[in-house]
CSV table of C-alpha atoms in Angstrom, one decimal:
chain,number,residue,atom,x,y,z
G,1,VAL,CA,-0.1,0.1,0.0
G,2,GLU,CA,1.5,3.2,-1.0
G,3,PHE,CA,0.7,5.1,2.1
G,4,ASN,CA,3.2,7.9,1.7
G,5,LYS,CA,1.7,9.3,-1.8
G,6,ILE,CA,-1.9,9.0,-0.4
G,7,LEU,CA,-1.0,10.9,2.9
G,8,GLU,CA,0.7,13.8,1.0
G,9,SER,CA,-2.7,14.6,-0.7
G,10,LYS,CA,-4.8,14.7,2.4
G,11,LYS,CA,-5.7,17.7,4.5
G,12,TYR,CA,-6.8,15.9,7.7
G,13,ILE,CA,-4.9,13.5,10.0
G,14,PHE,CA,-8.1,11.6,11.6
G,15,ALA,CA,-7.1,9.7,14.8
G,16,ASN,CA,-9.3,7.5,17.2
G,17,GLY,CA,-8.4,5.1,19.9
G,18,CYS,CA,-8.0,5.3,23.7
G,19,SER,CA,-5.8,7.1,26.2
G,20,HIS,CA,-2.7,6.4,24.2
G,21,THR,CA,-4.0,8.5,21.6
G,22,ALA,CA,-6.0,11.1,23.6
G,23,GLY,CA,-2.7,11.9,25.7
G,24,GLY,CA,-3.9,10.5,28.9
G,25,GLU,CA,-2.2,11.8,32.0
G,26,MET,CA,0.1,13.9,29.7
G,27,GLU,CA,0.0,16.7,32.6
G,28,PHE,CA,-1.4,14.9,35.6
G,29,THR,CA,-2.7,11.8,37.2
G,30,PHE,CA,-6.0,10.4,35.6
G,31,GLN,CA,-6.2,13.3,33.0
G,32,ASN,CA,-8.8,12.2,30.2
G,33,THR,CA,-7.5,13.9,27.3
G,34,CYS,CA,-4.7,16.3,26.4
G,35,TYR,CA,-5.0,16.7,22.5
G,36,GLU,CA,-2.6,19.5,21.8
G,37,LYS,CA,0.3,17.4,23.1
G,38,ALA,CA,-0.8,14.0,21.9
G,39,TRP,CA,0.7,12.3,18.7
G,40,PRO,CA,-1.8,13.2,16.1
G,41,THR,CA,-1.3,17.1,16.9
G,42,LYS,CA,2.4,16.5,16.6
G,43,MET,CA,2.0,14.5,13.6
G,44,ALA,CA,-0.3,17.0,11.6
G,45,GLN,CA,2.4,19.7,12.8
G,46,LEU,CA,5.3,17.8,11.2
G,47,LEU,CA,3.1,17.2,8.0
G,48,GLU,CA,1.4,20.7,8.0
G,49,LYS,CA,-2.1,19.3,8.3
G,50,GLU,CA,-4.9,19.6,10.6
G,51,SER,CA,-5.6,16.8,13.3
G,52,ILE,CA,-8.8,15.5,14.4
G,53,ASN,CA,-8.6,13.4,17.5
G,54,LEU,CA,-11.9,11.7,18.8
G,55,ALA,CA,-10.0,9.4,21.2
G,56,VAL,CA,-10.9,9.4,25.0
G,57,SER,CA,-9.2,7.6,28.0
G,58,GLY,CA,-11.1,4.2,28.7
G,59,GLY,CA,-12.3,4.1,24.9
G,60,SER,CA,-13.1,0.5,23.4
G,61,SER,CA,-13.0,-0.7,20.1
G,62,LYS,CA,-17.0,-0.7,20.2
G,63,ARG,CA,-16.9,3.2,20.9
G,64,ILE,CA,-14.1,3.6,18.1
G,65,VAL,CA,-16.4,2.1,15.5
G,66,ARG,CA,-19.5,4.2,16.7
G,67,THR,CA,-17.8,7.5,17.1
G,68,THR,CA,-15.7,7.3,13.9
G,69,MET,CA,-18.9,6.6,11.8
G,70,LEU,CA,-20.8,9.2,13.7
G,71,TYR,CA,-18.1,11.6,13.0
G,72,PHE,CA,-18.0,11.1,9.2
G,73,GLY,CA,-21.5,10.9,9.0
G,74,THR,CA,-21.7,14.4,10.4
G,75,TYR,CA,-18.8,15.6,8.0
G,76,PRO,CA,-19.2,13.4,5.1
G,77,GLN,CA,-17.1,16.0,2.9
G,78,ARG,CA,-14.1,15.2,5.0
G,79,LEU,CA,-14.0,11.4,4.0
G,80,LYS,CA,-12.1,12.3,0.9
G,81,ASP,CA,-9.7,14.8,2.4
G,82,SER,CA,-8.7,12.5,5.7
G,83,PHE,CA,-6.1,10.1,6.4
G,84,VAL,CA,-7.1,7.9,9.3
G,85,ILE,CA,-5.1,6.4,12.1
G,86,ILE,CA,-6.5,4.2,14.7
G,87,GLY,CA,-4.8,2.7,17.7
G,88,TRP,CA,-6.7,-0.2,18.9
G,89,PRO,CA,-7.2,-0.9,22.6
G,90,GLY,CA,-7.4,-4.8,23.9
G,91,PRO,CA,-10.9,-6.6,23.4
G,92,HIS,CA,-12.2,-6.1,27.0
G,93,ARG,CA,-13.6,-2.7,27.2
G,94,SER,CA,-17.2,-2.0,26.4
G,95,GLU,CA,-19.6,0.8,26.8
G,96,ILE,CA,-23.1,1.6,27.7
G,97,ARG,CA,-25.5,4.7,26.9
G,98,THR,CA,-27.1,5.9,30.0
G,99,GLY,CA,-30.0,8.3,30.6
G,100,HIS,CA,-28.2,11.0,32.3
G,101,GLU,CA,-24.6,12.7,31.9
G,102,VAL,CA,-21.7,10.6,33.2
G,103,ASN,CA,-18.6,12.0,31.6
G,104,SER,CA,-17.7,15.8,32.2
G,105,ASN,CA,-14.0,15.6,31.5
G,106,ILE,CA,-14.3,15.0,27.6
G,107,PRO,CA,-13.9,18.2,25.7
G,108,LYS,CA,-17.1,19.5,24.1
G,109,GLU,CA,-15.3,19.5,20.7
G,110,VAL,CA,-15.8,15.8,20.8
G,111,THR,CA,-19.0,15.2,22.7
G,112,LYS,CA,-21.0,17.5,20.4
G,113,ILE,CA,-20.3,14.8,17.9
G,114,THR,CA,-19.9,11.8,19.9
G,115,ASP,CA,-22.8,11.9,22.6
G,116,ASP,CA,-19.9,10.9,25.0
G,117,GLU,CA,-21.2,12.6,28.1
G,118,TYR,CA,-24.0,9.9,28.3
G,119,TRP,CA,-21.8,6.9,27.7
G,120,LEU,CA,-20.3,4.9,30.4
G,121,HIS,CA,-16.9,3.6,29.3
G,122,MET,CA,-16.2,0.2,31.0
G,123,ALA,CA,-13.1,-2.1,31.4
G,124,PRO,CA,-12.0,-4.6,33.6
G,125,GLY,CA,-10.8,-3.5,36.9
G,126,ASN,CA,-13.0,-0.4,37.3
G,127,ASN,CA,-14.8,-1.9,40.4
G,128,GLU,CA,-13.6,0.6,43.0
G,129,SER,CA,-13.8,3.5,40.8
G,130,PHE,CA,-17.1,2.9,40.0
G,131,LYS,CA,-17.8,2.3,43.6
G,132,LYS,CA,-16.8,6.0,44.2
G,133,ARG,CA,-18.7,7.2,41.4
G,134,MET,CA,-21.9,5.5,42.7
G,135,LYS,CA,-21.4,7.1,46.0
G,136,GLN,CA,-20.8,10.4,44.3
G,137,GLY,CA,-24.1,10.2,42.5
G,138,ASN,CA,-22.5,9.8,39.0
G,139,ILE,CA,-23.8,6.3,38.5
G,140,ASP,CA,-26.6,4.4,40.0
G,141,LYS,CA,-26.7,1.0,41.6
G,142,ASN,CA,-28.3,-0.4,38.5
G,143,LEU,CA,-25.6,0.7,36.4
G,144,PHE,CA,-22.9,-0.2,38.8
G,145,ASN,CA,-24.4,-3.8,38.7
G,146,TYR,CA,-25.0,-3.9,34.8
G,147,TYR,CA,-20.9,-3.5,34.7
G,148,ARG,CA,-20.3,-6.3,37.3
G,149,MET,CA,-22.6,-8.6,35.3
G,150,HIS,CA,-21.3,-7.8,31.9
G,151,TYR,CA,-17.8,-8.9,32.9
G,152,ALA,CA,-19.3,-11.7,35.1
G,153,MET,CA,-21.3,-13.1,32.2
G,154,THR,CA,-19.2,-12.4,29.0
G,155,SER,CA,-16.9,-15.2,27.8
G,156,GLU,CA,-13.4,-14.8,26.5
G,157,ARG,CA,-14.6,-15.9,23.2
G,158,GLN,CA,-17.3,-13.5,23.1
G,159,PHE,CA,-14.9,-10.6,24.0
G,160,TRP,CA,-12.6,-11.6,21.2
G,161,GLU,CA,-15.2,-12.4,18.5
G,162,GLU,CA,-16.8,-9.1,19.0
G,163,TYR,CA,-13.6,-7.3,18.9
G,164,PHE,CA,-12.5,-9.0,15.5
G,165,VAL,CA,-15.8,-7.8,14.2
G,166,HIS,CA,-15.2,-4.4,15.2
G,167,LEU,CA,-11.8,-4.3,13.3
G,168,ILE,CA,-13.4,-6.0,10.1
G,169,SER,CA,-16.4,-3.6,10.2
G,170,LEU,CA,-14.4,-0.2,10.4
G,171,GLN,CA,-11.8,-1.8,7.9
G,172,SER,CA,-14.8,-2.6,5.5
G,173,TYR,CA,-16.2,0.8,6.1
G,174,PHE,CA,-12.9,2.7,5.2
G,175,LYS,CA,-12.5,0.3,2.1
G,176,ALA,CA,-16.1,0.9,0.8
G,177,LEU,CA,-15.7,4.9,1.2
G,178,ARG,CA,-12.1,4.7,-0.3
G,179,VAL,CA,-10.8,6.3,2.9
G,180,PRO,CA,-7.0,5.6,3.4
G,181,TYR,CA,-6.2,4.2,6.8
G,182,LEU,CA,-3.7,2.8,9.1
G,183,PHE,CA,-4.2,0.5,12.1
G,184,TYR,CA,-2.1,-0.2,15.0
G,185,SER,CA,-2.3,-2.1,18.4
G,186,THR,CA,-1.4,-0.3,21.4
G,187,ALA,CA,-0.6,-2.9,23.9
G,188,ASN,CA,-2.5,-6.1,22.8
G,189,VAL,CA,-1.7,-8.3,20.1
G,190,LEU,CA,-4.3,-10.3,17.9
G,191,HIS,CA,-5.4,-13.7,19.4
G,192,GLU,CA,-4.3,-16.3,16.8
G,193,HIS,CA,-6.5,-19.5,18.1
G,194,SER,CA,-7.8,-21.7,15.4
G,195,GLN,CA,-11.3,-21.0,16.6
G,196,TYR,CA,-10.9,-17.6,15.3
G,197,ASN,CA,-9.6,-18.2,11.8
G,198,ASN,CA,-12.7,-17.6,10.1
G,199,LEU,CA,-12.6,-13.9,11.3
G,200,LEU,CA,-8.7,-13.3,11.3
G,201,LYS,CA,-8.4,-14.4,7.5
G,202,GLN,CA,-10.8,-11.5,6.9
G,203,ILE,CA,-8.4,-8.7,8.4
G,204,ASP,CA,-6.3,-7.0,5.9
G,205,THR,CA,-2.8,-6.8,7.8
G,206,ARG,CA,-1.2,-4.7,4.8
G,207,HIS,CA,-3.0,-1.7,6.6
G,208,TRP,CA,-1.4,-2.6,10.0
G,209,LEU,CA,1.8,-1.0,11.4
G,210,GLY,CA,4.1,-3.9,11.4
G,211,SER,CA,2.3,-7.2,12.4
G,212,PRO,CA,-0.9,-7.0,14.6
G,213,PHE,CA,0.5,-10.5,15.7
G,214,ASN,CA,3.7,-9.5,17.2
G,215,GLN,CA,4.0,-7.9,20.5
G,216,LYS,CA,7.2,-6.1,19.4
G,217,ASP,CA,5.1,-4.0,17.0
G,218,THR,CA,2.6,-2.5,19.5
G,219,TYR,CA,2.9,1.1,20.7
G,220,HIS,CA,3.7,0.4,24.3
G,221,THR,CA,6.8,-2.1,23.3
G,222,GLN,CA,8.1,0.3,20.6
G,223,LEU,CA,8.2,3.3,23.0
G,224,ASN,CA,9.6,1.1,25.8
G,225,ASN,CA,12.3,-0.2,23.5
G,226,ALA,CA,13.1,3.3,22.4
G,227,GLY,CA,14.0,4.5,26.1
G,228,PHE,CA,10.9,6.4,27.1
G,229,ASN,CA,9.4,6.3,30.5
G,230,PHE,CA,6.1,7.1,32.0
G,231,PRO,CA,6.0,10.6,34.0
G,232,GLU,CA,5.9,10.2,37.8
G,233,TRP,CA,2.4,11.4,38.0
G,234,SER,CA,1.3,8.7,35.5
G,235,LYS,CA,-0.8,5.9,37.7
G,236,THR,CA,-1.8,3.9,34.6
G,237,ASN,CA,1.2,3.7,32.5
G,238,HIS,CA,1.1,6.5,29.8
G,239,TYR,CA,3.9,8.0,28.2
G,240,GLY,CA,4.7,11.5,28.2
G,241,GLU,CA,4.7,14.3,25.4
G,242,ASP,CA,8.3,13.2,24.5
G,243,GLY,CA,6.9,9.9,23.9
G,244,HIS,CA,4.0,11.1,21.8
G,245,ALA,CA,6.5,13.2,19.7
G,246,TRP,CA,8.5,10.2,18.9
G,247,TRP,CA,5.6,8.1,18.1
G,248,ALA,CA,4.4,10.8,15.7
G,249,GLU,CA,7.8,10.7,13.8
G,250,ARG,CA,7.7,6.7,13.8
G,251,LEU,CA,4.3,6.7,12.2
G,252,ILE,CA,5.4,9.2,9.7
G,253,SER,CA,8.4,6.9,9.0
G,254,TYR,CA,6.6,3.8,8.5
G,255,ILE,CA,4.0,5.4,6.1
G,256,ALA,CA,7.0,6.5,4.1
G,257,ASN,CA,8.4,3.2,4.5
G,258,PRO,CA,5.8,0.5,5.3
Protein backbone atom coordinates (compact mmCIF):
# COMPACT_ATOMS: atom_id res chain seq x y z
CA VAL A 1 0.00 0.00 0.00
CA GLU A 2 1.52 3.35 -1.06
CA PHE A 3 0.62 5.24 2.10
CA ASN A 4 3.10 8.08 1.61
CA LYS A 5 1.71 9.46 -1.67
CA ILE A 6 -1.83 9.14 -0.34
CA LEU A 7 -0.97 10.95 2.92
CA GLU A 8 0.63 13.84 1.05
CA SER A 9 -2.64 14.52 -0.76
CA LYS A 10 -4.80 14.69 2.38
CA LYS A 11 -5.73 17.70 4.52
CA TYR A 12 -6.60 15.96 7.79
CA ILE A 13 -5.01 13.42 10.11
CA PHE A 14 -8.01 11.72 11.72
CA ALA A 15 -7.18 9.72 14.85
CA ASN A 16 -9.23 7.59 17.22
CA GLY A 17 -8.38 5.18 19.99
CA CYS A 18 -7.95 5.18 23.75
CA SER A 19 -5.88 7.18 26.25
CA HIS A 20 -2.66 6.51 24.33
CA THR A 21 -4.07 8.50 21.44
CA ALA A 22 -5.98 11.02 23.58
CA GLY A 23 -2.88 12.06 25.56
CA GLY A 24 -4.12 10.57 28.83
CA GLU A 25 -2.13 11.59 31.94
CA MET A 26 0.07 13.85 29.84
CA GLU A 27 0.04 16.59 32.48
CA PHE A 28 -1.48 15.11 35.65
CA THR A 29 -2.79 11.87 37.18
CA PHE A 30 -5.94 10.43 35.57
CA GLN A 31 -6.12 13.23 32.96
CA ASN A 32 -8.60 12.07 30.32
CA THR A 33 -7.36 13.96 27.24
CA CYS A 34 -4.59 16.34 26.24
CA TYR A 35 -5.11 16.66 22.50
CA GLU A 36 -2.74 19.59 22.02
CA LYS A 37 0.26 17.48 23.14
CA ALA A 38 -0.80 14.05 21.85
CA TRP A 39 0.76 12.38 18.82
CA PRO A 40 -2.02 13.26 16.29
CA THR A 41 -1.34 16.98 16.85
CA LYS A 42 2.43 16.43 16.72
CA MET A 43 2.10 14.46 13.50
CA ALA A 44 -0.18 17.02 11.88
CA GLN A 45 2.23 19.83 12.79
CA LEU A 46 5.18 17.99 11.25
CA LEU A 47 3.21 17.41 8.05
CA GLU A 48 1.53 20.86 8.00
CA LYS A 49 -1.93 19.32 8.17
CA GLU A 50 -4.90 19.55 10.53
CA SER A 51 -5.54 16.95 13.22
CA ILE A 52 -8.89 15.52 14.31
CA ASN A 53 -8.68 13.48 17.50
CA LEU A 54 -11.75 11.65 18.86
CA ALA A 55 -9.90 9.39 21.32
CA VAL A 56 -10.76 9.31 25.03
CA SER A 57 -9.28 7.48 27.99
CA GLY A 58 -10.95 4.12 28.49
CA GLY A 59 -12.20 4.07 24.92
CA SER A 60 -13.19 0.64 23.59
CA SER A 61 -13.15 -0.87 20.12
CA LYS A 62 -16.95 -0.53 20.16
CA ARG A 63 -16.61 3.19 20.84
CA ILE A 64 -14.01 3.63 18.10
CA VAL A 65 -16.40 2.21 15.51
CA ARG A 66 -19.38 4.17 16.83
CA THR A 67 -17.69 7.57 17.07
CA THR A 68 -15.74 7.29 13.82
CA MET A 69 -18.92 6.58 11.87
CA LEU A 70 -20.73 9.36 13.73
CA TYR A 71 -17.99 11.80 12.81
CA PHE A 72 -17.87 11.03 9.10
CA GLY A 73 -21.66 10.88 9.00
CA THR A 74 -21.64 14.43 10.40
CA TYR A 75 -18.86 15.62 8.08
CA PRO A 76 -19.10 13.40 4.96
CA GLN A 77 -17.17 15.95 2.91
CA ARG A 78 -14.07 15.14 4.98
CA LEU A 79 -14.00 11.51 3.91
CA LYS A 80 -12.06 12.35 0.76
CA ASP A 81 -9.64 14.66 2.60
CA SER A 82 -8.70 12.44 5.57
CA PHE A 83 -5.97 9.95 6.36
CA VAL A 84 -7.19 7.80 9.25
CA ILE A 85 -5.01 6.28 11.97
CA ILE A 86 -6.56 4.07 14.66
CA GLY A 87 -4.76 2.87 17.79
CA TRP A 88 -6.74 -0.18 18.91
CA PRO A 89 -7.05 -1.00 22.63
CA GLY A 90 -7.62 -4.58 23.77
CA PRO A 91 -10.86 -6.58 23.42
CA HIS A 92 -12.20 -6.38 26.97
CA ARG A 93 -13.56 -2.84 27.07
CA SER A 94 -17.14 -1.84 26.37
CA GLU A 95 -19.63 0.99 26.79
CA ILE A 96 -23.30 1.60 27.48
CA ARG A 97 -25.39 4.71 26.89
CA THR A 98 -27.06 6.02 30.03
CA GLY A 99 -30.04 8.33 30.56
CA HIS A 100 -27.99 11.05 32.23
CA GLU A 101 -24.56 12.67 31.94
CA VAL A 102 -21.78 10.48 33.34
CA ASN A 103 -18.70 12.15 31.78
CA SER A 104 -17.80 15.80 32.29
CA ASN A 105 -14.08 15.60 31.50
CA ILE A 106 -14.28 15.09 27.73
CA PRO A 107 -13.90 18.23 25.57
CA LYS A 108 -17.12 19.64 24.09
CA GLU A 109 -15.48 19.64 20.66
CA VAL A 110 -15.71 15.84 20.84
CA THR A 111 -18.96 15.27 22.73
CA LYS A 112 -20.96 17.50 20.37
CA ILE A 113 -20.39 14.75 17.77
CA THR A 114 -19.94 11.60 19.84
CA ASP A 115 -22.53 12.07 22.61
CA ASP A 116 -19.86 10.75 25.00
CA GLU A 117 -21.10 12.60 28.05
CA TYR A 118 -23.88 9.98 28.20
CA TRP A 119 -21.77 6.88 27.53
CA LEU A 120 -20.25 4.92 30.40
CA HIS A 121 -16.90 3.53 29.26
CA MET A 122 -16.21 0.21 30.95
CA ALA A 123 -13.09 -1.90 31.46
CA PRO A 124 -12.10 -4.77 33.76
CA GLY A 125 -10.73 -3.42 37.01
CA ASN A 126 -13.11 -0.44 37.22
CA ASN A 127 -14.80 -1.90 40.32
CA GLU A 128 -13.36 0.49 42.93
CA SER A 129 -13.54 3.61 40.76
CA PHE A 130 -17.16 2.83 39.86
CA LYS A 131 -18.00 2.37 43.56
CA LYS A 132 -16.66 5.87 44.19
CA ARG A 133 -18.68 7.24 41.28
CA MET A 134 -21.79 5.54 42.68
CA LYS A 135 -21.25 7.22 46.08
CA GLN A 136 -20.81 10.55 44.28
CA GLY A 137 -24.12 10.04 42.47
CA ASN A 138 -22.46 9.90 39.05
CA ILE A 139 -23.77 6.39 38.36
CA ASP A 140 -26.54 4.48 40.13
CA LYS A 141 -26.63 0.97 41.58
CA ASN A 142 -28.34 -0.50 38.52
CA LEU A 143 -25.57 0.77 36.26
CA PHE A 144 -22.91 -0.53 38.62
CA ASN A 145 -24.59 -3.93 38.71
CA TYR A 146 -24.83 -3.95 34.92
CA TYR A 147 -21.06 -3.37 34.76
CA ARG A 148 -20.43 -6.25 37.19
CA MET A 149 -22.75 -8.63 35.36
CA HIS A 150 -21.29 -7.71 31.98
CA TYR A 151 -17.84 -8.93 33.02
CA ALA A 152 -19.19 -11.87 35.01
CA MET A 153 -21.26 -13.19 32.10
CA THR A 154 -19.22 -12.34 28.99
CA SER A 155 -16.92 -15.16 27.90
CA GLU A 156 -13.42 -14.68 26.55
CA ARG A 157 -14.56 -16.04 23.21
CA GLN A 158 -17.32 -13.44 22.98
CA PHE A 159 -14.89 -10.62 23.82
CA TRP A 160 -12.55 -11.67 21.03
CA GLU A 161 -15.19 -12.41 18.40
CA GLU A 162 -16.88 -9.05 18.94
CA TYR A 163 -13.47 -7.36 18.84
CA PHE A 164 -12.62 -8.94 15.48
CA VAL A 165 -16.03 -7.91 14.16
CA HIS A 166 -15.27 -4.30 15.19
CA LEU A 167 -11.91 -4.39 13.38
CA ILE A 168 -13.40 -5.89 10.23
CA SER A 169 -16.39 -3.53 10.30
CA LEU A 170 -14.26 -0.38 10.38
CA GLN A 171 -11.80 -1.82 7.87
CA SER A 172 -14.68 -2.54 5.49
CA TYR A 173 -16.19 0.90 6.11
CA PHE A 174 -12.98 2.63 5.04
CA LYS A 175 -12.46 0.36 2.06
CA ALA A 176 -16.03 0.88 0.83
CA LEU A 177 -15.67 4.66 1.11
CA ARG A 178 -12.09 4.63 -0.24
CA VAL A 179 -10.66 6.28 2.86
CA PRO A 180 -6.94 5.54 3.42
CA TYR A 181 -6.24 4.17 6.89
CA LEU A 182 -3.57 2.67 9.11
CA PHE A 183 -4.24 0.53 12.19
CA TYR A 184 -1.89 -0.40 15.04
CA SER A 185 -2.16 -2.17 18.39
CA THR A 186 -1.55 -0.12 21.52
CA ALA A 187 -0.61 -2.97 23.87
CA ASN A 188 -2.39 -6.21 22.94
CA VAL A 189 -1.71 -8.46 19.97
CA LEU A 190 -4.47 -10.30 18.12
CA HIS A 191 -5.42 -13.74 19.42
CA GLU A 192 -4.36 -16.40 16.91
CA HIS A 193 -6.37 -19.36 18.20
CA SER A 194 -7.76 -21.55 15.40
CA GLN A 195 -11.35 -20.99 16.58
CA TYR A 196 -11.06 -17.41 15.30
CA ASN A 197 -9.56 -18.24 11.91
CA ASN A 198 -12.75 -17.50 9.98
CA LEU A 199 -12.58 -13.92 11.31
CA LEU A 200 -8.81 -13.48 11.35
CA LYS A 201 -8.49 -14.27 7.65
CA GLN A 202 -10.73 -11.29 6.89
CA ILE A 203 -8.36 -8.80 8.54
CA ASP A 204 -6.18 -6.98 5.98
CA THR A 205 -2.81 -6.85 7.75
CA ARG A 206 -1.35 -4.71 4.95
CA HIS A 207 -3.02 -1.77 6.69
CA TRP A 208 -1.37 -2.41 10.07
CA LEU A 209 1.83 -0.90 11.40
CA GLY A 210 4.04 -3.97 11.57
CA SER A 211 2.25 -7.17 12.50
CA PRO A 212 -0.90 -7.18 14.67
CA PHE A 213 0.32 -10.56 15.95
CA ASN A 214 3.77 -9.42 17.13
CA GLN A 215 4.19 -7.80 20.54
CA LYS A 216 7.27 -5.86 19.44
CA ASP A 217 5.13 -3.89 16.97
CA THR A 218 2.71 -2.54 19.59
CA TYR A 219 2.79 1.10 20.62
CA HIS A 220 3.74 0.30 24.22
CA THR A 221 6.60 -2.03 23.35
CA GLN A 222 8.06 0.26 20.70
CA LEU A 223 8.16 3.25 23.06
CA ASN A 224 9.60 1.14 25.86
CA ASN A 225 12.32 -0.22 23.58
CA ALA A 226 13.09 3.33 22.43
CA GLY A 227 13.91 4.22 26.05
CA PHE A 228 10.87 6.25 27.06
CA ASN A 229 9.51 6.19 30.61
CA PHE A 230 6.17 7.09 32.16
CA PRO A 231 5.97 10.50 33.90
CA GLU A 232 6.10 10.23 37.68
CA TRP A 233 2.45 11.30 37.98
CA SER A 234 1.18 8.60 35.63
CA LYS A 235 -0.65 5.95 37.67
CA THR A 236 -1.91 3.97 34.67
CA ASN A 237 1.19 3.63 32.46
CA HIS A 238 0.99 6.49 29.97
CA TYR A 239 3.91 8.02 28.14
CA GLY A 240 4.62 11.74 28.19
CA GLU A 241 4.85 14.39 25.50
CA ASP A 242 8.33 13.22 24.43
CA GLY A 243 6.99 9.72 23.77
CA HIS A 244 4.06 11.08 21.77
CA ALA A 245 6.41 13.24 19.68
CA TRP A 246 8.54 10.15 18.94
CA TRP A 247 5.47 8.11 17.99
CA ALA A 248 4.35 10.81 15.56
CA GLU A 249 7.73 10.59 13.83
CA ARG A 250 7.58 6.79 13.94
CA LEU A 251 4.23 6.82 12.14
CA ILE A 252 5.50 9.22 9.50
CA SER A 253 8.58 7.04 8.99
CA TYR A 254 6.48 3.88 8.67
CA ILE A 255 4.11 5.49 6.20
CA ALA A 256 7.09 6.56 4.10
CA ASN A 257 8.61 3.05 4.24
CA PRO A 258 6.00 0.45 5.23
